[in-house]
Each structure stands twice: as C-alpha cells, then as structure tokens.
C-alpha cells in the first residue's frame, strides 16, 4: 500500500537559552529552549542531514523523486533539490524538484509525494526551514530550525494517507518579499478569528471524507500559523499541542508537516493521526498507521540530538543581526562551476577512492594511488556514512570563517582513509584525540552568490 | 640515472640584501634594484657583465619582466621562478645550474617580495578556480599540528612544549637584535613571547615569522669565472624535493618529521661530502616559519638526534654562542619573511658569516681554514605533509 516507508528528522545541535536572550532583549522569550541552525547550515544542508537519517538505514535505498520544500531556499533561481540529490548520491534518473514559498508548499509537497507514490514512484519528501526574525521578534521566540524527511512509496509500511482537504483564503497574515531578511505578521487576533472557524469546517469535512468520526482520530496536531492561532485551533479541535511530541523544536515552518508525522509515528501509539495546517488557508491531512517504520529510522526518531547553548550574541552574528568584524583576510573566491561538476561525487557526496591494487582509501580520489602509486581508476568509497575518530585538532584564529575561530583537524574513517577538514558543532573543550565523529554536509562560505557546499566533521553526541 | 650535483662548479661572488620591513614608501622595483645594485657592487662588476638573470617571487607578480623592467635590461634572458616559500632558493638553484652547465659565465639571482601592500595579515592563498573543497586553514594552524604531535610523541607536557617554542623565538629575536637589516631588531622578553595572543593551536603571535617586504640578490659565476673574485663561496650541494602532498591524508604520517626535508638534506650532504653536519657546519639557516618548524627541522637535518632536539634547544646548543648557531641572522622569525627573498637571505647570512663579515653577530672559528667551513640553508614551501624542501650547502673553500 502507498505510504510512509522511513523517516528522518534533523535538529541542529545548537539552541538558545531564554535567560541569555532576556539579558539582551530585556523581555523574556516564549520558549524554554529553541533549536537554531549553525552558521554553516541552511535549509539545504539540514535537508541532506534529515534525508540521510531516513535513507541510509536501508542497505540499498533508492529514490525516484526528491521533493524539497522550504520557505528559505538558498537559491532563488536554481533548483535546490539537485544539491540534495547530489549529496545523497542518488541515481541521475531520479528527478528532483523544489516547492518553495510559504509553509503551505510543504503540504503540497506531501500530497504530491503521495500522488507520485500512488503512481509507483518512491519519493523522498524533504522539508526544511529556518524561522528567525529581528532580535526579540515573535519569529525568534516561537520559531525553530529543523528538517524532516519522509520516504513515501508504493511499498509503505508505516502509515498511509487517508485524505487531504483544504480551504483556501487570501488573507495577509504572514509575508516576506523576495530579498527581505525577515517575515512580518498581521495582528494575531484578526488572523485567529478568520482561521479558527475555517479549521473547524475543514476538519469536519476531512473526517467525513475519511469516513471517520472525531473519536476515531487518536492524535490531532495543528501547525503553521503564529502560536496564538495554533493554541486557538488546537483548543477548538480538541487537538494536541505540537510541543507535546516535539518539545524544544519550536515552529520550524515548512519542516513541521513531515516532522510531526514522523514523531507521531515514532513517539506515540496513535493509529489515526490528523495534521491540521493553518496558514494561507487550512489543510487537513489524515494518516492511518499500518506498522513500524524501518528500525533504523524509528530509533533515530525517538531520541533528540543533544543541543549545546550558543550565546545569543554569537547567534545574532550568525543571522546577520549583529555584524562582526571579519578576520583581516580576503573573502574566499567564488567556487568555480566546472571543477565542482567534475568533482561532484567528492564535493557533494564525500566519495573517496579505494585503490584496486593496494586497497588504500584515497581522500580525495585521484588518478594515482597515494600509497602504492599505481595508476588507474579507483573504486568509489563513501565516507559520509562511516564512523570516524578525531586524530588531531587545532584552533585557527587567522583563517577566514563565518564564525571564527575555525576548529579543524584530521579524522580517520572506519573503513580506512584520513581527511583533514573543519570540525563543526564543537568546542575545543569537548575534543580529545579519539573523539567519535561523523561527516556532516555544510555550507562552507558564500561568495558572489555561490554557496560553497562541502563536508565537515562533527562529534557524535 | 643519477643525481650528480655541481660541487665546486658554481660560486657566489657578491651579494646584496635590502632591509626586510614594511617598505611602505618603496615598490617591488625599488627593492629589486637596491638588492641587485648592492650585489653587483659587492662583486665589483657592472650589470652589463651579467649574462642572465633569475627572479624568484611568489606573490608579487609574474614573469621575468618584473626584473627586466625594473632594471631596464635589454636583450638579456630573465627567468621568473616560483616554488611556494622556497622560491628564493629556486632562483639560486637554477641560476647556479646555468653557470655549472657552462651556459653562462656570470648570472644574477634575485628574490623579491612585496607582501605588505595587501592590507591583510599573514600569507594569502594562491588558488586557481576550484571546487571549494580545499583546506581553509591558515599556515599557522597547519604548522601548529607539528607542536602538538611532537609533544605527544616525545612525552612533553603542553607547558614544556611551549617553553621550547618560546626559547626558539627568544633566540631568533635575540639574533635579530644584532642585525640592522632585520624586520624586528629587539630582543623580546620570555614572558612577552609566552603570553602573546593565540594565532592557532599552541602558537602565539611570537611563534610566527614576520611578514615583510624585501629583496636579496646573489651574483653567481662558473668556477672559471670565479677566479677573478676574492674569496668566493662555493656551491657544495643543492637538493630539492617536492613531496607527493599526501601527508594530511596519510594515516601513517605523524607530523613530527618532514620527509621532504630529510631526503633533501641527505642528498645535499651527499653531494657536499658532509658526513657529520653537526660538526662540519659553521651555521645553519633554516626555515623557521613557525617555532615548531625550527624544532622539527633541527632533527630532520640531522643536527640533533630524534626526540633530543627540544632538549638541546633549551641547553642553548643552537644559540649564537652555542655549538652550532641556527638562524644567527634572526631567521624568518625576526629577519622577516618576504617569501621570494627568504631563500637568498639565508644564503646571504652564509655569505657574511663564512667570510667573516657578520659584524656584531659573527660566529667565531668558522669558514675557510677551520673545521667548520660550511653553511647550510634549508628553505621550505608548503605546510607539513604537503611541502617541498630545498637544502643547500655552501663552503668557503674550493675542494
């Protein structure tokens, strides 16, 4: 039956401390802890991380379609999903598309994924978002940064889609013009009064469409709009607050639809789950649980990655709220397209080369083996899904970085192969020789509008 | 197939060096002309007698025309060479080969660099269009791995290791204080060095060489042509090894040795007939781009046994009045490091010391007629594990 096969949720390893924010802003934010993406993360890098959690638990994951939804695409006029496709080293025959815009694009992506799966395709639905605003804004207080991936196909095992019902209304509740850094909102009370009855109406119709009564639905989760609206709709529908299954995440915009479904499947026993999206209309999607998700993805969904508090001032510099004096070094030159294409398996996929003669793992691969010096074509060796150990590290206060100082070192991968690279999501105090680590897809820098994507390494925790 | 060397087939007969400093008021051409004129005057020849020219510059421009234009040469061959921070030695090496080959009688090798016009700290990367996957680390960070690895391998605490590094910086600053051409001409207190702001890893500001502008030049002749010059300095051995650059990704590479240095030293010693460098060298000018580099080089060049270098540094073996002075002119640390000039600047100190002209910092009992007639220059390009090394040996006596 068409349905969910596997799921992955990526939460960045940083969070804000409300006391810290209070000290700067003067009033207390509404969260007890919120996740924030690192300076070297964006919606694409987080999407890759979520997708690998869903896909790499399988021995030979295949994907026919990548659907990527976000409200903050790194590129406006270039397909972002192709970067994810390359990072996951999917087959070139797999298609990859973006659905960008408001959070409603994620609902569209989810329904499209179901429709494509009904026609026999195996779809990686990947939704990723970063919600932030000016210092002290509601978006900063209520928002969250996260990515989630659902693998949906004709051979679904976890849950299947019963119905999707929408109400569309043109109502200016949240907006951001292209090029603007922050979204703005209309007054919450007005928005609430228009949407609440619409949500009740759409939910009733969805129950009817699925041939269910309210008592049949075990879990109703509302998401999308501002906190006040979500609370009101949650109350009106007898729903569950999203924070009950996704605490400390915040409202992660476009990521919420797959994130909530993944958590509902992994963290609750609910048999019938309704997701109610409120924003630019109302969208109700009802899912029925079939069985267990693939074990690897289910395990990963039940434990949250530990988050480390990032000082508010540093976070503010990451989001451009606080301009920091750069190192006295030239900004990096833009990444060139032809070498990036030639080396795409290395650059995006972190594919090294295993020498067919002496078995040495060459990082990066090349035409001549570094150990036995034999010439020839190497066997692709994926490093990104291997465990690694930190062998040495240093702190660099001089090099250009979006977040100086750079911490870098060498790591040895379990299958052989050593890489010298940046370490991220880390402080030197956490590091020792032998710290377990894993490769992570990051944005190294941006120059002339070109984002330089490559892999770093982060401690496992 | 063999490497033969050119022992005693080329000679240095005159040298000139600008001060290494922030030459705000002077351009690359001014520096080239000053160094060239000084070298020619030192040799006592006119520029018209020079048959060919080599220019080493890493980052200040391209082509031999930098030099032919500065000196307004006509009808002369000028070759520009570049080999990272060993660029100056490369100009010397190729110029020496040309006279040894009999192609020319008298040539001029010039190394020149203008680093301080960029407005940035440290050396800037030279990268062609690329895929953005290369190292983003600065040179101090890449060399800081040496300090950590050395301390780990030989059981030094971080504090003890720092003491060794501080001692090296202190020595080179003390030497530079006796050198009117050095960028930094003041002895620096131990506590100032130790407490300087961190640049990378264990390395503070005083563990890093000085970035400066400067030029240095050498008049080099064939053995026959050298006969008319008093007290030439003879080329005894020269070796260059460009590594495969695989150290950082080689799990067996331990960051306590630079194999390129070990092999280039062995070859240069073989050519020169040096069997006990510690006893035969009068001085060693080594590439102390960062203090741990000098420590590792001391061992790689066979001037101290493996794992013993740190102890001998602390004992003062390599001080100006020690058994074998290293970087008596202050080294890259306090003389400064205008990249393309540095290799020739090392040779310049050998030129002065082995001929007894080093003034206040003259090392006693070295040069012609002594048991220490040789000087060594070791010039490194690139970071540990992905570097190239030049080692040269010159001598005050023709064999």
mmCIF file of C-alpha atoms in Angstrom, chain B residues 51-288:
data_model
loop_
_atom_site.group_PDB
_atom_site.id
_atom_site.type_symbol
_atom_site.label_atom_id
_atom_site.label_comp_id
_atom_site.label_asym_id
_atom_site.label_seq_id
_atom_site.Cartn_x
_atom_site.Cartn_y
_atom_site.Cartn_z
ATOM 1 C CA UNK B 51 74.767 37.187 -18.841
ATOM 2 C CA UNK B 52 71.433 36.023 -17.457
ATOM 3 C CA UNK B 53 69.008 36.682 -14.603
ATOM 4 C CA UNK B 54 66.686 34.673 -12.390
ATOM 5 C CA UNK B 55 63.909 36.244 -10.388
ATOM 6 C CA UNK B 56 62.152 34.438 -7.581
ATOM 7 C CA UNK B 57 58.868 35.926 -6.487
ATOM 8 C CA UNK B 58 55.900 34.004 -5.168
ATOM 9 C CA UNK B 59 53.109 36.519 -4.916
ATOM 10 C CA UNK B 60 54.291 39.885 -6.215
ATOM 11 C CA UNK B 61 53.764 39.476 -9.912
ATOM 12 C CA UNK B 62 54.527 37.246 -12.837
ATOM 13 C CA UNK B 63 57.231 36.716 -15.455
ATOM 14 C CA UNK B 64 60.839 37.711 -15.834
ATOM 15 C CA UNK B 65 59.701 41.129 -16.988
ATOM 16 C CA UNK B 66 59.228 42.155 -13.371
ATOM 17 C CA UNK B 67 63.022 42.218 -13.208
ATOM 18 C CA UNK B 68 63.917 43.273 -16.758
ATOM 19 C CA UNK B 69 61.508 46.168 -16.457
ATOM 20 C CA UNK B 70 62.757 47.200 -13.012
ATOM 21 C CA UNK B 71 66.394 47.170 -14.179
ATOM 22 C CA UNK B 72 65.569 48.287 -17.743
ATOM 23 C CA UNK B 73 67.511 45.382 -19.210
ATOM 24 C CA UNK B 74 67.841 44.909 -22.928
ATOM 25 C CA UNK B 75 68.466 41.666 -24.741
ATOM 26 C CA UNK B 76 69.006 39.556 -21.616
ATOM 27 C CA UNK B 77 67.330 36.305 -20.578
ATOM 28 C CA UNK B 78 65.287 36.615 -17.368
ATOM 29 C CA UNK B 79 63.531 33.642 -15.834
ATOM 30 C CA UNK B 80 60.906 34.011 -13.132
ATOM 31 C CA UNK B 81 60.589 31.030 -10.802
ATOM 32 C CA UNK B 82 58.125 30.169 -8.050
ATOM 33 C CA UNK B 83 58.096 27.271 -5.615
ATOM 34 C CA UNK B 84 55.994 28.440 -2.655
ATOM 35 C CA UNK B 85 58.133 29.805 0.184
ATOM 36 C CA UNK B 86 61.238 28.108 -1.279
ATOM 37 C CA UNK B 87 61.042 30.457 -4.263
ATOM 38 C CA UNK B 88 64.239 32.343 -3.375
ATOM 39 C CA UNK B 89 66.241 29.133 -3.196
ATOM 40 C CA UNK B 90 64.799 28.091 -6.525
ATOM 41 C CA UNK B 91 66.150 31.253 -8.167
ATOM 42 C CA UNK B 92 69.560 30.481 -6.669
ATOM 43 C CA UNK B 93 69.464 26.802 -7.639
ATOM 44 C CA UNK B 94 68.556 27.365 -11.262
ATOM 45 C CA UNK B 95 70.990 30.239 -11.658
ATOM 46 C CA UNK B 96 73.781 28.068 -10.239
ATOM 47 C CA UNK B 97 72.926 25.224 -12.616
ATOM 48 C CA UNK B 98 73.196 27.566 -15.593
ATOM 49 C CA UNK B 99 76.789 28.517 -14.851
ATOM 50 C CA UNK B 100 77.722 24.959 -13.876
ATOM 51 C CA UNK B 101 76.339 23.806 -17.202
ATOM 52 C CA UNK B 102 78.579 26.264 -18.979
ATOM 53 C CA UNK B 103 75.691 28.172 -20.461
ATOM 54 C CA UNK B 104 76.774 31.456 -18.863
ATOM 55 C CA UNK B 105 79.765 32.882 -17.005
ATOM 56 C CA UNK B 106 78.066 35.354 -14.684
ATOM 57 C CA UNK B 107 74.396 35.369 -13.629
ATOM 58 C CA UNK B 108 72.308 37.186 -11.074
ATOM 59 C CA UNK B 109 69.690 35.533 -8.890
ATOM 60 C CA UNK B 110 67.222 37.895 -7.238
ATOM 61 C CA UNK B 111 64.476 37.057 -4.770
ATOM 62 C CA UNK B 112 61.935 39.777 -4.082
ATOM 63 C CA UNK B 113 58.551 40.092 -2.457
ATOM 64 C CA UNK B 114 56.072 42.847 -1.666
ATOM 65 C CA UNK B 115 53.671 41.390 0.870
ATOM 66 C CA UNK B 116 52.591 44.414 2.799
ATOM 67 C CA UNK B 117 50.531 46.160 0.135
ATOM 68 C CA UNK B 118 47.638 43.710 0.557
ATOM 69 C CA UNK B 119 46.414 45.085 3.871
ATOM 70 C CA UNK B 120 45.902 41.557 5.186
ATOM 71 C CA UNK B 121 47.678 39.624 7.905
ATOM 72 C CA UNK B 122 49.624 36.503 7.047
ATOM 73 C CA UNK B 123 50.283 34.939 3.681
ATOM 74 C CA UNK B 124 47.421 34.922 1.248
ATOM 75 C CA UNK B 125 46.476 31.718 -0.540
ATOM 76 C CA UNK B 126 47.303 31.323 -4.222
ATOM 77 C CA UNK B 127 44.408 29.300 -5.540
ATOM 78 C CA UNK B 128 43.200 28.873 -9.113
ATOM 79 C CA UNK B 129 39.465 28.449 -9.725
ATOM 80 C CA UNK B 130 38.500 25.385 -7.711
ATOM 81 C CA UNK B 131 35.707 23.245 -6.310
ATOM 82 C CA UNK B 132 35.779 24.780 -2.849
ATOM 83 C CA UNK B 133 36.788 21.582 -1.064
ATOM 84 C CA UNK B 134 40.376 22.556 -0.245
ATOM 85 C CA UNK B 135 41.755 23.387 3.166
ATOM 86 C CA UNK B 136 40.541 26.656 4.584
ATOM 87 C CA UNK B 137 43.206 26.696 7.286
ATOM 88 C CA UNK B 138 45.886 29.318 7.646
ATOM 89 C CA UNK B 139 49.587 28.459 7.682
ATOM 90 C CA UNK B 140 49.931 28.846 11.479
ATOM 91 C CA UNK B 141 47.138 26.327 12.015
ATOM 92 C CA UNK B 142 48.689 23.820 9.621
ATOM 93 C CA UNK B 143 52.084 24.167 11.305
ATOM 94 C CA UNK B 144 50.574 24.051 14.793
ATOM 95 C CA UNK B 145 49.992 20.325 14.198
ATOM 96 C CA UNK B 146 53.779 19.890 14.479
ATOM 97 C CA UNK B 147 53.841 21.230 18.034
ATOM 98 C CA UNK B 148 51.014 19.000 19.256
ATOM 99 C CA UNK B 149 52.401 15.926 17.528
ATOM 100 C CA UNK B 150 55.964 16.486 18.752
ATOM 101 C CA UNK B 151 54.837 16.989 22.334
ATOM 102 C CA UNK B 152 52.661 13.883 22.135
ATOM 103 C CA UNK B 153 55.360 11.698 20.577
ATOM 104 C CA UNK B 154 58.144 12.659 22.970
ATOM 105 C CA UNK B 155 56.056 12.977 26.088
ATOM 106 C CA UNK B 156 56.360 16.726 26.611
ATOM 107 C CA UNK B 157 53.584 18.440 28.510
ATOM 108 C CA UNK B 158 51.879 21.310 26.733
ATOM 109 C CA UNK B 159 53.644 23.653 29.124
ATOM 110 C CA UNK B 160 57.074 22.161 28.427
ATOM 111 C CA UNK B 161 56.461 22.253 24.710
ATOM 112 C CA UNK B 162 55.515 25.901 24.933
ATOM 113 C CA UNK B 163 58.740 26.575 26.815
ATOM 114 C CA UNK B 164 60.736 25.037 23.968
ATOM 115 C CA UNK B 165 58.883 27.123 21.379
ATOM 116 C CA UNK B 166 59.322 30.269 23.435
ATOM 117 C CA UNK B 167 63.056 29.537 23.666
ATOM 118 C CA UNK B 168 63.326 29.280 19.874
ATOM 119 C CA UNK B 169 61.505 32.571 19.370
ATOM 120 C CA UNK B 170 63.590 34.242 22.030
ATOM 121 C CA UNK B 171 66.832 33.076 20.424
ATOM 122 C CA UNK B 172 65.850 34.259 16.972
ATOM 123 C CA UNK B 173 64.715 37.629 18.273
ATOM 124 C CA UNK B 174 67.987 37.990 20.201
ATOM 125 C CA UNK B 175 69.879 37.246 16.981
ATOM 126 C CA UNK B 176 67.747 39.685 15.023
ATOM 127 C CA UNK B 177 68.608 42.367 17.572
ATOM 128 C CA UNK B 178 72.151 42.236 16.181
ATOM 129 C CA UNK B 179 71.007 42.614 12.578
ATOM 130 C CA UNK B 180 70.348 46.046 11.084
ATOM 131 C CA UNK B 181 68.582 44.517 8.094
ATOM 132 C CA UNK B 182 66.107 42.528 10.196
ATOM 133 C CA UNK B 183 62.410 43.379 10.411
ATOM 134 C CA UNK B 184 62.462 43.085 14.203
ATOM 135 C CA UNK B 185 65.642 44.283 15.855
ATOM 136 C CA UNK B 186 64.757 43.964 19.503
ATOM 137 C CA UNK B 187 65.283 41.154 21.954
ATOM 138 C CA UNK B 188 61.895 40.090 23.329
ATOM 139 C CA UNK B 189 61.345 39.045 26.957
ATOM 140 C CA UNK B 190 60.347 35.466 27.606
ATOM 141 C CA UNK B 191 57.048 36.482 29.218
ATOM 142 C CA UNK B 192 56.032 38.649 26.264
ATOM 143 C CA UNK B 193 56.509 35.726 23.900
ATOM 144 C CA UNK B 194 54.749 33.271 26.173
ATOM 145 C CA UNK B 195 51.741 35.491 26.817
ATOM 146 C CA UNK B 196 51.217 36.750 23.271
ATOM 147 C CA UNK B 197 47.722 36.326 21.778
ATOM 148 C CA UNK B 198 46.998 32.934 20.247
ATOM 149 C CA UNK B 199 47.056 32.653 16.472
ATOM 150 C CA UNK B 200 46.456 28.934 16.064
ATOM 151 C CA UNK B 201 46.644 25.916 18.337
ATOM 152 C CA UNK B 202 49.635 26.287 20.647
ATOM 153 C CA UNK B 203 51.101 29.082 18.535
ATOM 154 C CA UNK B 204 51.011 32.699 19.593
ATOM 155 C CA UNK B 205 51.919 35.793 17.637
ATOM 156 C CA UNK B 206 55.606 35.370 18.536
ATOM 157 C CA UNK B 207 55.692 31.829 17.199
ATOM 158 C CA UNK B 208 55.086 33.171 13.698
ATOM 159 C CA UNK B 209 57.608 34.631 11.300
ATOM 160 C CA UNK B 210 57.415 38.287 10.368
ATOM 161 C CA UNK B 211 55.610 39.221 7.163
ATOM 162 C CA UNK B 212 57.616 41.868 5.359
ATOM 163 C CA UNK B 213 58.767 43.322 2.070
ATOM 164 C CA UNK B 214 62.311 42.806 0.884
ATOM 165 C CA UNK B 215 64.731 41.618 -1.747
ATOM 166 C CA UNK B 216 68.012 39.783 -1.818
ATOM 167 C CA UNK B 217 70.399 39.110 -4.725
ATOM 168 C CA UNK B 218 73.428 36.971 -5.461
ATOM 169 C CA UNK B 219 75.996 37.189 -8.251
ATOM 170 C CA UNK B 220 76.852 33.628 -9.240
ATOM 171 C CA UNK B 221 79.629 32.562 -11.561
ATOM 172 C CA UNK B 222 81.130 29.481 -13.094
ATOM 173 C CA UNK B 223 84.246 28.064 -11.444
ATOM 174 C CA UNK B 224 86.419 29.586 -14.150
ATOM 175 C CA UNK B 225 84.808 32.996 -13.932
ATOM 176 C CA UNK B 226 85.125 32.928 -10.141
ATOM 177 C CA UNK B 227 88.919 33.088 -10.369
ATOM 178 C CA UNK B 228 88.906 36.878 -10.680
ATOM 179 C CA UNK B 229 86.888 37.311 -7.444
ATOM 180 C CA UNK B 230 88.374 37.229 -3.932
ATOM 181 C CA UNK B 231 87.081 34.605 -1.538
ATOM 182 C CA UNK B 232 84.089 33.194 -3.408
ATOM 183 C CA UNK B 233 81.579 30.997 -1.634
ATOM 184 C CA UNK B 234 81.399 27.628 -3.384
ATOM 185 C CA UNK B 235 78.247 25.699 -4.075
ATOM 186 C CA UNK B 236 78.787 22.309 -2.459
ATOM 187 C CA UNK B 237 75.408 20.671 -2.656
ATOM 188 C CA UNK B 238 71.845 21.547 -3.579
ATOM 189 C CA UNK B 239 68.775 19.352 -3.380
ATOM 190 C CA UNK B 240 65.104 19.995 -3.896
ATOM 191 C CA UNK B 241 62.389 17.527 -3.007
ATOM 192 C CA UNK B 242 58.760 18.220 -3.855
ATOM 193 C CA UNK B 243 56.588 15.898 -1.777
ATOM 194 C CA UNK B 244 53.582 13.988 -3.044
ATOM 195 C CA UNK B 245 51.412 16.158 -0.819
ATOM 196 C CA UNK B 246 49.621 13.218 0.723
ATOM 197 C CA UNK B 247 50.719 13.678 4.330
ATOM 198 C CA UNK B 248 47.485 15.138 5.693
ATOM 199 C CA UNK B 249 45.502 12.160 4.383
ATOM 200 C CA UNK B 250 48.135 9.510 5.105
ATOM 201 C CA UNK B 251 47.281 7.630 8.328
ATOM 202 C CA UNK B 252 50.979 6.801 8.778
ATOM 203 C CA UNK B 253 52.103 10.435 8.667
ATOM 204 C CA UNK B 254 52.803 11.573 12.222
ATOM 205 C CA UNK B 255 53.556 15.309 11.878
ATOM 206 C CA UNK B 256 56.870 15.062 13.776
ATOM 207 C CA UNK B 257 59.011 14.923 10.665
ATOM 208 C CA UNK B 258 59.016 16.428 7.213
ATOM 209 C CA UNK B 259 60.229 13.598 4.951
ATOM 210 C CA UNK B 260 60.906 16.070 2.147
ATOM 211 C CA UNK B 261 63.468 17.756 4.399
ATOM 212 C CA UNK B 262 65.105 14.517 5.465
ATOM 213 C CA UNK B 263 65.561 13.364 1.879
ATOM 214 C CA UNK B 264 66.684 16.728 0.504
ATOM 215 C CA UNK B 265 69.198 17.028 3.351
ATOM 216 C CA UNK B 266 70.596 13.554 2.701
ATOM 217 C CA UNK B 267 71.072 14.381 -0.966
ATOM 218 C CA UNK B 268 72.664 17.778 -0.335
ATOM 219 C CA UNK B 269 75.014 16.320 2.279
ATOM 220 C CA UNK B 270 75.973 13.522 -0.124
ATOM 221 C CA UNK B 271 76.785 15.990 -2.886
ATOM 222 C CA UNK B 272 78.753 18.180 -0.486
ATOM 223 C CA UNK B 273 80.583 15.294 1.152
ATOM 224 C CA UNK B 274 79.179 16.169 4.568
ATOM 225 C CA UNK B 275 79.101 13.196 6.875
ATOM 226 C CA UNK B 276 78.592 14.888 10.258
ATOM 227 C CA UNK B 277 76.613 18.077 9.785
ATOM 228 C CA UNK B 278 76.566 18.896 13.475
ATOM 229 C CA UNK B 279 80.375 19.011 13.480
ATOM 230 C CA UNK B 280 81.063 20.314 9.984
ATOM 231 C CA UNK B 281 78.590 23.150 9.609
ATOM 232 C CA UNK B 282 79.541 26.598 10.816
ATOM 233 C CA UNK B 283 75.941 27.728 10.781
ATOM 234 C CA UNK B 284 72.528 26.568 9.636
ATOM 235 C CA UNK B 285 69.906 28.905 8.237
ATOM 236 C CA UNK B 286 66.625 27.003 8.451
ATOM 237 C CA UNK B 287 63.026 27.774 7.554
ATOM 238 C CA UNK B 288 61.635 28.823 10.946
#
